[in-house]
């Protein structure tokens, strides 16, 4: 037996998915030649406590696709409520522009990470990759992690409207 065809279009589906509030992350790494990688991702989830596994989804059309498919490790940086500018910075422009003026900070295992104060971070071994639909599901085995008391940046219905600090930044 197979799935029935959907009774909705992509726009309707995206709107329905947008009703689920999610945190915002920036995934950072280096390509095999040391070139920095990084992009904003809102599809992040826990998978397992033992072993410690997390997942995130990468668009199959991403310009960083091949680099993330072959990198050995990456850091998932969970943005704090006051880091809206970082979310926007890593969602647009070229990778060199995203890192312009930032310090080269490394997680304990040597993987590139943000130098900003994040709500949490997870340094992961790039364990598994699954191509499904128009995305690649990336499974990371967490080797190191940390967290702060900062509130997370929240994304909902196509915007950052549920985070008090983000709303204040947007009004400025």
Coordinates of C-alpha atoms in Angstrom, one line a residue:
X1 CA 0.0 0.0 0.0
X2 CA 1.3 3.5 -0.8
X3 CA 0.3 7.0 0.4
X4 CA -2.6 8.7 -1.2
X5 CA -1.9 11.9 -3.3
X6 CA -2.1 15.1 -1.2
X7 CA -5.3 17.1 -1.3
X8 CA -3.4 20.4 -0.9
X9 CA -0.8 22.5 -2.7
X10 CA 2.8 23.4 -1.5
X11 CA 1.7 26.8 -0.3
X12 CA -1.0 25.4 1.9
X13 CA 1.4 22.7 3.3
X14 CA 4.0 25.4 4.1
X15 CA 1.4 27.5 5.9
X16 CA 0.3 24.5 8.0
X17 CA 3.9 23.6 8.9
X18 CA 4.5 27.2 9.9
X19 CA 2.0 26.8 12.7
X20 CA 4.6 24.8 14.5
X21 CA 7.0 27.1 16.4
X22 CA 10.6 26.0 16.2
X23 CA 14.0 27.2 17.4
X24 CA 16.5 28.7 15.0
X25 CA 20.0 27.3 14.5
X26 CA 23.1 28.2 12.5
X27 CA 25.0 25.1 11.4
X28 CA 28.7 25.8 11.0
X29 CA 31.6 23.7 9.7
X30 CA 34.6 23.8 7.4
X31 CA 34.8 22.1 4.0
X32 CA 37.7 19.6 3.4
X33 CA 39.9 22.4 2.3
X34 CA 39.2 24.6 5.4
X35 CA 36.7 26.9 3.7
X36 CA 34.0 28.0 6.2
X37 CA 30.5 26.7 5.8
X38 CA 27.4 28.0 7.6
X39 CA 23.7 28.5 7.1
X40 CA 20.5 29.2 9.1
X41 CA 18.3 26.2 9.7
X42 CA 15.0 25.8 11.6
X43 CA 14.6 22.1 11.1
X44 CA 16.5 20.7 14.1
X45 CA 15.4 17.9 16.4
X46 CA 16.6 15.4 19.0
X47 CA 16.7 11.8 17.9
X48 CA 18.2 9.7 20.7
X49 CA 19.8 10.1 24.1
X50 CA 21.9 6.9 23.8
X51 CA 23.8 7.3 21.6
X52 CA 23.3 11.1 21.6
X53 CA 21.9 11.9 18.1
X54 CA 20.3 15.0 16.6
X55 CA 19.0 15.8 13.1
X56 CA 18.6 18.7 10.9
X57 CA 17.4 19.1 7.3
X58 CA 19.3 20.6 4.4
X59 CA 17.6 21.7 1.2
X60 CA 18.7 19.5 -1.7
X61 CA 19.2 22.6 -3.8
X62 CA 21.5 24.3 -1.2
X63 CA 24.7 25.6 -2.6
X64 CA 26.4 24.1 0.5
X65 CA 24.9 20.6 -0.1
X66 CA 28.0 18.8 -1.4
X67 CA 30.2 20.4 1.3
X68 CA 27.9 19.4 4.1
X69 CA 27.5 15.9 2.6
X70 CA 31.3 15.3 2.8
X71 CA 32.3 17.3 5.9
X72 CA 33.3 15.1 8.9
X73 CA 31.9 17.3 11.7
X74 CA 29.6 20.3 12.2
X75 CA 28.3 22.5 15.0
X76 CA 24.6 23.2 15.4
X77 CA 24.4 26.6 17.2
X78 CA 21.0 27.2 18.8
X79 CA 20.5 31.0 18.6
X80 CA 19.5 33.0 21.6
X81 CA 16.5 35.4 21.5
X82 CA 18.7 38.4 20.9
X83 CA 20.5 36.9 17.9
X84 CA 18.0 37.7 15.1
X85 CA 20.8 39.5 13.2
X86 CA 22.9 36.3 13.1
X87 CA 19.9 34.3 11.8
X88 CA 19.4 36.8 9.0
X89 CA 23.1 37.0 8.3
X90 CA 23.5 33.3 7.8
X91 CA 20.3 33.0 5.8
X92 CA 21.5 35.4 3.0
X93 CA 24.5 36.3 0.9
X94 CA 27.6 34.3 0.3
X95 CA 29.4 32.2 2.9
X96 CA 32.4 34.7 3.0
X97 CA 29.9 37.5 3.7
X98 CA 28.3 35.5 6.5
X99 CA 31.7 35.2 8.3
X100 CA 33.0 38.7 7.6
X101 CA 34.4 40.2 10.7
X102 CA 33.8 37.2 12.9
X103 CA 36.5 35.5 15.0
X104 CA 37.5 32.0 14.1
X105 CA 36.2 30.1 17.1
X106 CA 36.3 26.3 17.5
X107 CA 34.4 23.8 19.5
X108 CA 36.4 21.4 21.7
X109 CA 36.8 18.9 18.8
X110 CA 38.1 21.6 16.5
X111 CA 34.9 22.3 14.5
X112 CA 34.1 25.9 13.5
X113 CA 31.4 27.4 15.6
X114 CA 29.9 30.9 16.3
X115 CA 31.7 33.2 18.6
X116 CA 28.5 34.7 19.8
X117 CA 26.6 33.7 23.0
X118 CA 24.2 31.0 21.9
X119 CA 21.4 29.3 23.9
X120 CA 23.1 25.9 23.2
X121 CA 25.5 24.3 20.8
X122 CA 26.2 20.7 19.6
X123 CA 29.4 19.5 18.0
X124 CA 28.5 16.5 15.9
X125 CA 30.1 13.8 13.9
X126 CA 28.4 13.7 10.5
X127 CA 27.0 10.2 11.1
X128 CA 24.3 9.6 8.4
X129 CA 22.6 11.4 5.5
X130 CA 19.2 10.4 4.0
X131 CA 17.8 12.0 0.8
X132 CA 14.1 12.4 1.2
X133 CA 11.9 14.5 -1.1
X134 CA 13.5 17.9 -1.6
X135 CA 15.7 17.8 1.5
X136 CA 18.6 15.7 3.0
X137 CA 18.1 14.6 6.6
X138 CA 21.4 15.0 8.4
X139 CA 22.0 12.8 11.5
X140 CA 24.7 14.0 13.8
X141 CA 26.2 12.1 16.7
X142 CA 26.9 14.6 19.4
X143 CA 30.4 14.6 20.7
X144 CA 30.4 17.8 22.7
X145 CA 27.7 20.3 23.7
X146 CA 27.0 23.3 25.9
X147 CA 24.2 25.6 26.9
X148 CA 23.5 28.9 28.6
X149 CA 20.6 30.4 30.4
X150 CA 19.7 32.5 27.3
X151 CA 16.1 32.2 25.9
X152 CA 16.1 30.7 22.4
X153 CA 15.2 32.6 19.2
X154 CA 11.8 31.3 18.0
X155 CA 10.5 31.0 14.4
X156 CA 6.8 30.8 13.7
X157 CA 4.5 31.4 10.8
X158 CA 7.3 32.8 8.6
X159 CA 8.7 35.2 11.1
X160 CA 10.3 35.7 14.5
X161 CA 7.1 37.1 16.0
X162 CA 7.0 35.0 19.2
X163 CA 10.3 36.0 20.7
X164 CA 10.1 39.2 22.8
X165 CA 13.7 40.1 22.2
X166 CA 13.4 39.5 18.5
X167 CA 10.3 41.6 18.3
X168 CA 12.1 44.5 20.0
X169 CA 15.0 44.2 17.5
X170 CA 12.6 44.2 14.5
X171 CA 11.0 47.4 15.8
X172 CA 14.3 49.3 16.0

